[in-house]
Coordinates of C-alpha atoms in Angstrom, one line a residue:
M35 CA 10.1 25.0 -15.4
E36 CA 11.6 21.7 -14.6
Y37 CA 9.3 19.0 -13.1
R38 CA 10.6 16.2 -10.8
H39 CA 9.1 13.1 -9.3
L40 CA 8.0 13.6 -5.8
G41 CA 10.1 10.9 -4.1
A42 CA 9.4 7.4 -5.3
S43 CA 5.9 8.3 -6.5
G44 CA 4.8 8.8 -10.1
F45 CA 3.6 12.3 -9.2
K46 CA 5.6 15.1 -10.8
V47 CA 5.9 18.6 -9.2
P48 CA 7.7 21.8 -10.3
V49 CA 11.1 22.4 -8.8
L50 CA 9.8 25.6 -7.4
S51 CA 6.6 25.8 -5.5
F52 CA 4.9 28.8 -4.0
G53 CA 4.3 29.1 -0.2
T54 CA 1.2 30.9 0.9
G55 CA 2.4 31.9 4.4
T56 CA 2.2 35.5 3.2
F57 CA -1.5 35.2 2.4
G58 CA -4.0 36.6 4.9
G59 CA -1.8 38.3 7.5
K60 CA -3.9 37.3 10.5
G61 CA -2.1 37.6 13.8
E62 CA 1.2 39.2 14.6
F63 CA 3.4 36.3 13.5
F64 CA 1.8 35.9 10.1
R65 CA 1.4 39.7 9.6
A66 CA 5.2 39.9 9.8
W67 CA 5.4 37.4 6.9
G68 CA 2.9 39.3 4.7
T69 CA -0.6 40.6 4.3
T70 CA -1.5 39.5 0.7
E71 CA -5.2 39.5 0.0
A72 CA -7.2 38.0 -2.9
D73 CA -6.5 40.5 -5.7
E74 CA -2.7 40.6 -5.2
A75 CA -2.7 36.8 -4.6
R76 CA -4.4 36.3 -7.9
R77 CA -1.7 38.4 -9.7
L78 CA 1.0 36.3 -8.0
V79 CA -0.7 33.1 -9.1
D80 CA -0.9 34.5 -12.6
I81 CA 2.9 35.0 -12.6
C82 CA 3.5 31.6 -11.2
L83 CA 1.4 29.8 -13.8
D84 CA 3.0 31.8 -16.6
A85 CA 6.4 30.5 -15.4
G86 CA 5.1 26.9 -15.1
L87 CA 5.0 27.0 -11.3
T88 CA 1.8 25.1 -10.5
L89 CA 2.2 23.9 -6.9
F90 CA 0.9 26.1 -4.1
D91 CA 1.7 25.1 -0.5
S92 CA -0.5 26.1 2.5
A93 CA -1.5 25.0 6.0
D94 CA -4.6 25.1 8.2
I95 CA -2.8 27.3 10.8
Y96 CA -1.5 29.9 8.3
S97 CA -3.3 33.0 9.4
A98 CA -5.9 30.8 11.2
G99 CA -7.0 29.4 7.8
A100 CA -7.2 32.7 6.0
A101 CA -4.2 31.7 3.8
E102 CA -6.2 28.8 2.4
S103 CA -9.2 31.0 1.8
V104 CA -7.1 33.6 0.0
L105 CA -5.6 30.9 -2.2
A106 CA -9.0 29.6 -3.0
E107 CA -10.0 33.1 -4.3
A108 CA -6.8 33.4 -6.3
I109 CA -7.2 30.1 -8.1
K110 CA -11.0 30.3 -8.6
G111 CA -12.0 28.9 -12.0
R112 CA -8.6 27.2 -12.6
R113 CA -8.4 24.4 -10.1
D114 CA -7.5 22.0 -12.9
K115 CA -4.4 24.1 -13.6
V116 CA -2.9 24.0 -10.1
L117 CA -1.6 21.6 -7.5
I118 CA -2.5 22.2 -3.9
S119 CA -0.5 21.2 -0.9
T120 CA -1.6 21.8 2.7
K121 CA -0.9 20.6 6.2
A122 CA -2.4 20.0 9.6
T123 CA -1.4 18.7 13.1
F124 CA -0.6 21.9 15.0
R125 CA -3.2 23.4 17.4
A126 CA -6.0 24.9 15.4
G127 CA -8.5 25.8 18.1
D128 CA -9.2 25.8 21.9
E129 CA -10.9 22.4 22.1
P130 CA -9.0 19.5 23.6
N131 CA -9.1 17.6 20.2
S132 CA -8.2 20.6 18.0
V133 CA -4.6 19.4 17.8
G134 CA -2.6 16.4 16.7
S135 CA -2.9 13.6 14.3
S136 CA -5.8 11.7 15.8
R137 CA -8.5 10.4 13.5
Y138 CA -10.9 13.0 15.1
H139 CA -8.6 16.0 14.4
L140 CA -7.4 14.9 11.0
L141 CA -10.9 14.3 9.6
R142 CA -12.1 17.7 10.9
S143 CA -8.9 19.4 9.6
I144 CA -9.2 17.9 6.1
D145 CA -12.8 18.8 5.8
G146 CA -12.1 22.3 7.0
S147 CA -9.2 22.8 4.5
L148 CA -11.3 21.4 1.6
K149 CA -14.1 23.9 2.4
R150 CA -11.7 26.9 2.7
L151 CA -9.8 25.9 -0.5
G152 CA -13.1 25.4 -2.4
T153 CA -12.1 22.0 -3.7
D154 CA -13.0 18.4 -3.2
Y155 CA -9.4 17.0 -3.2
I156 CA -5.9 17.9 -2.0
D157 CA -3.0 16.9 -4.2
L158 CA -0.5 16.6 -1.4
F159 CA -1.4 16.5 2.3
Q160 CA 1.4 16.6 4.9
L161 CA 1.4 16.2 8.7
H162 CA 2.8 19.5 10.0
G163 CA 4.6 17.8 12.9
F164 CA 4.9 14.5 14.7
D165 CA 2.2 13.6 17.3
A166 CA 3.8 11.3 19.8
K167 CA 0.5 10.9 21.7
T168 CA -1.4 9.3 18.8
P169 CA -0.5 5.8 17.6
V170 CA 1.1 6.0 14.2
E171 CA -1.3 3.2 13.1
E172 CA -4.3 5.4 13.9
T173 CA -2.9 8.3 11.9
L174 CA -1.9 6.2 8.9
S175 CA -5.2 4.3 8.8
T176 CA -7.0 7.6 8.8
L177 CA -4.9 9.1 6.0
D178 CA -5.2 5.8 4.0
D179 CA -9.0 6.1 4.3
L180 CA -8.8 9.7 3.0
V181 CA -6.7 8.6 0.1
R182 CA -9.1 5.8 -0.8
A183 CA -12.0 8.3 -0.5
G184 CA -10.4 10.6 -3.1
K185 CA -10.0 13.5 -0.7
I186 CA -6.1 13.2 -0.8
R187 CA -3.9 12.2 -3.6
Y188 CA -0.4 11.9 -2.0
L189 CA 0.9 12.0 1.6
G190 CA 3.9 13.6 3.3
V191 CA 5.2 14.8 6.6
S192 CA 7.0 17.8 7.9
N193 CA 9.4 18.4 10.8
F194 CA 9.7 14.7 11.6
S195 CA 12.8 13.2 13.1
G196 CA 14.4 10.2 11.3
W197 CA 12.9 7.7 13.8
H198 CA 9.5 9.3 13.5
L199 CA 9.6 8.7 9.7
M200 CA 10.9 5.2 9.9
K201 CA 8.4 4.1 12.5
S202 CA 5.6 5.5 10.4
L203 CA 6.9 3.9 7.1
A204 CA 7.4 0.6 8.8
A205 CA 3.8 0.6 10.1
A206 CA 2.5 1.6 6.6
D207 CA 4.4 -1.3 5.1
R208 CA 3.2 -3.7 7.8
Y209 CA -0.5 -2.9 7.3
G210 CA -0.5 -1.9 3.7
Y211 CA -1.4 1.7 4.3
T212 CA -0.5 4.5 1.8
R213 CA 3.2 5.5 2.3
Y214 CA 4.5 9.0 2.7
V215 CA 6.4 10.2 -0.4
A216 CA 7.2 13.7 0.7
N217 CA 9.2 15.2 3.6
Q218 CA 8.7 19.0 3.9
A219 CA 11.9 20.0 5.8
Y220 CA 13.9 23.1 6.6
Y221 CA 17.0 23.1 4.5
S222 CA 19.2 26.0 3.4
L223 CA 22.8 27.1 2.9
I224 CA 22.8 28.1 6.6
G225 CA 20.8 25.2 7.8
R226 CA 22.2 21.9 6.5
D227 CA 21.2 19.5 9.3
Y228 CA 18.8 17.9 6.9
E229 CA 21.8 16.3 5.2
W230 CA 22.9 14.3 8.3
E231 CA 20.0 11.8 8.6
L232 CA 16.9 12.9 6.7
M233 CA 18.6 13.1 3.3
P234 CA 20.1 9.5 3.5
L235 CA 16.6 8.4 4.7
G236 CA 15.0 10.1 1.8
L237 CA 17.3 8.3 -0.7
D238 CA 16.8 5.0 1.0
Q239 CA 13.0 5.2 1.4
G240 CA 12.0 7.2 -1.6
L241 CA 10.9 10.5 0.0
G242 CA 11.3 13.7 -1.9
A243 CA 12.3 16.8 0.0
V244 CA 9.8 19.8 -0.1
V245 CA 12.1 22.5 1.2
W246 CA 10.7 25.2 3.4
S247 CA 12.5 28.5 4.3
P248 CA 15.2 27.9 1.6
L249 CA 16.6 31.4 2.3
G250 CA 17.3 30.7 6.0
W251 CA 14.3 32.3 7.5
G252 CA 14.8 35.5 5.5
R253 CA 18.6 35.8 6.1
L254 CA 19.7 35.1 2.6
T255 CA 17.7 37.7 0.8
G256 CA 20.9 39.7 -0.1
K257 CA 19.9 42.5 2.2
I258 CA 21.8 41.4 5.3
R259 CA 25.4 42.4 5.4
R260 CA 28.2 42.4 8.0
G261 CA 28.2 45.5 10.2
Q262 CA 24.9 46.8 8.9
P263 CA 21.5 46.8 10.7
L264 CA 18.6 44.7 9.6
P265 CA 16.5 46.1 6.7
A266 CA 13.5 48.0 8.0
T267 CA 11.1 45.6 6.2
S268 CA 12.7 42.3 7.4
R269 CA 10.4 39.9 9.1
L270 CA 13.3 39.0 11.4
H271 CA 12.5 41.9 13.6
K272 CA 9.4 40.1 14.9
T273 CA 10.1 36.4 14.0
G274 CA 13.8 36.0 14.3
D275 CA 13.7 34.3 17.7
M276 CA 10.9 31.9 16.5
G277 CA 12.8 30.3 13.6
P278 CA 16.1 28.5 13.1
Q279 CA 19.0 30.2 14.9
V280 CA 22.2 31.1 13.1
G281 CA 25.4 32.5 14.6
D282 CA 26.4 35.9 13.1
E283 CA 29.9 35.0 12.1
Y284 CA 28.7 31.8 10.4
L285 CA 26.0 33.7 8.6
Y286 CA 28.4 36.4 7.3
R287 CA 30.9 33.7 6.2
V288 CA 28.2 32.2 4.0
I289 CA 27.0 35.6 2.7
D290 CA 30.6 36.5 1.8
A291 CA 30.8 33.3 -0.3
L292 CA 27.4 34.0 -1.9
D293 CA 28.6 37.5 -2.8
E294 CA 31.7 36.0 -4.5
V295 CA 29.6 33.7 -6.5
A296 CA 27.1 36.5 -7.3
E297 CA 30.0 38.5 -8.8
E298 CA 31.0 35.5 -10.9
T299 CA 27.6 34.7 -12.2
G300 CA 25.7 38.0 -12.3
K301 CA 22.9 36.4 -10.3
S302 CA 21.5 37.6 -7.0
V303 CA 22.2 36.1 -3.6
P304 CA 18.8 34.5 -3.2
Q305 CA 18.9 33.1 -6.7
I306 CA 22.2 31.4 -5.9
A307 CA 21.0 30.1 -2.6
L308 CA 18.0 28.6 -4.3
N309 CA 20.0 27.1 -7.2
W310 CA 22.4 25.5 -4.8
L311 CA 19.4 23.7 -3.1
L312 CA 18.1 22.5 -6.5
Q313 CA 21.3 20.6 -7.1
R314 CA 21.2 18.7 -3.8
P315 CA 20.1 15.0 -3.5
T316 CA 16.5 14.2 -2.7
V317 CA 15.2 17.7 -3.4
S318 CA 11.9 17.5 -5.4
T319 CA 10.7 21.1 -4.9
V320 CA 11.8 24.3 -3.1
V321 CA 9.0 26.4 -1.6
I322 CA 9.5 30.1 -2.4
G323 CA 7.6 32.9 -0.8
A324 CA 7.0 36.5 -1.9
R325 CA 5.3 39.6 -0.5
N326 CA 5.1 41.1 -4.0
E327 CA 5.6 40.6 -7.7
Q328 CA 9.2 41.9 -7.6
Q329 CA 10.2 39.3 -5.0
L330 CA 8.5 36.5 -6.9
Q331 CA 10.1 37.4 -10.2
Q332 CA 13.5 37.5 -8.4
N333 CA 13.0 34.0 -7.0
L334 CA 11.8 32.6 -10.3
G335 CA 15.2 33.6 -11.7
A336 CA 16.8 30.8 -9.7
I337 CA 16.0 28.3 -12.5
G338 CA 17.2 27.8 -16.1
W339 CA 20.9 27.8 -15.2
N340 CA 23.2 25.9 -12.8
L341 CA 26.1 26.7 -10.6
T342 CA 29.4 25.2 -11.6
K343 CA 31.1 22.4 -9.5
E344 CA 33.6 24.9 -8.4
Q345 CA 31.0 27.4 -7.2
I346 CA 29.1 24.7 -5.4
A347 CA 32.3 23.6 -3.7
K348 CA 32.9 27.2 -2.5
L349 CA 29.4 27.4 -1.0
D350 CA 29.7 24.0 0.5
A351 CA 33.0 24.9 2.2
A352 CA 31.7 28.2 3.6
S353 CA 28.5 26.6 5.0
E354 CA 30.1 23.4 6.4
V355 CA 29.7 22.8 10.1
T356 CA 30.7 19.8 12.3
P357 CA 27.7 17.6 12.7
V358 CA 26.5 16.3 16.1
Y359 CA 27.1 12.7 17.2
P360 CA 26.8 10.1 15.7
Y361 CA 27.1 11.8 12.3
W362 CA 30.6 13.2 12.8
H363 CA 31.7 9.6 13.8
Q364 CA 30.0 8.1 10.8
R365 CA 32.0 10.3 8.5
G366 CA 35.1 8.2 9.5
F367 CA 33.5 5.1 8.0
A368 CA 32.9 6.4 4.5
E369 CA 34.2 3.1 3.1
R370 CA 30.9 1.4 4.0
N371 CA 28.8 4.4 5.1
P372 CA 29.2 6.9 2.2
P373 CA 27.6 10.3 2.2
P374 CA 24.5 10.8 0.0
V375 CA 25.1 11.7 -3.6

């Protein structure tokens, strides 16, 4: 397993991390992801650790906290061998203050996560979304207090716009608060919007990408083909409208290119899609998920080899789309505004 620095920090993380969204299976949305309980989760953690995958990503809203509880059972007795990442901000209850990035909600959320995870510190804590109704100074000062108290080691965000991030980083620098070093973002061969603004920002400001849904919300598993119905077990049946949208013709064009590269390499479609991501600028770790051991072993096969420049170019061409303004306009000024490398 390769380890990379998380952004500009001195903290190293494995290039593949494990997402626990499949743990718990509480509620219709998360049940469609998976229903892994403690015994099976323990076996998946075993496989991860044997492969050198030590970072496990969760969130307080995953199965209403059950994912964190299942993870706690799976890592019991080996907290020193794992890295834990979790998130908060989204609504986690019916009370008026059970949402957002206020001091009140963050303190309660962190204490709740620590209790469910059975630990006294979180290696990486990320805001799950931007709270425009709470001053960034209130959020940052609260997180800085938690870092100084030893409850959190490193900070990150998820699903922020570029201006959200820059406003927050500027405030952190102004007041001397702990900076964000991670940006957990959606990025895949069929979702390359991250490259337009967030990738250049990450390079400039030292934020490492923690990639979520690297297989395009379950569309790049190798089971979806032109003219064929969705597989019976696909989560897209129940969650397809809730995640990133992809046009059919575009999706099939990318899948066709993946199939060509699969033929050349002898690797599977998901392995190629993951390997492509691992060669992109700013990417520190890619969060993989698995309902079972077979899927996990398949995804672990994405490392230990690299696509050729020609294969990357083929996938780049197939997945290229015209960016929105002002990004398409900026491409005409590459002399002084070069693309990220």
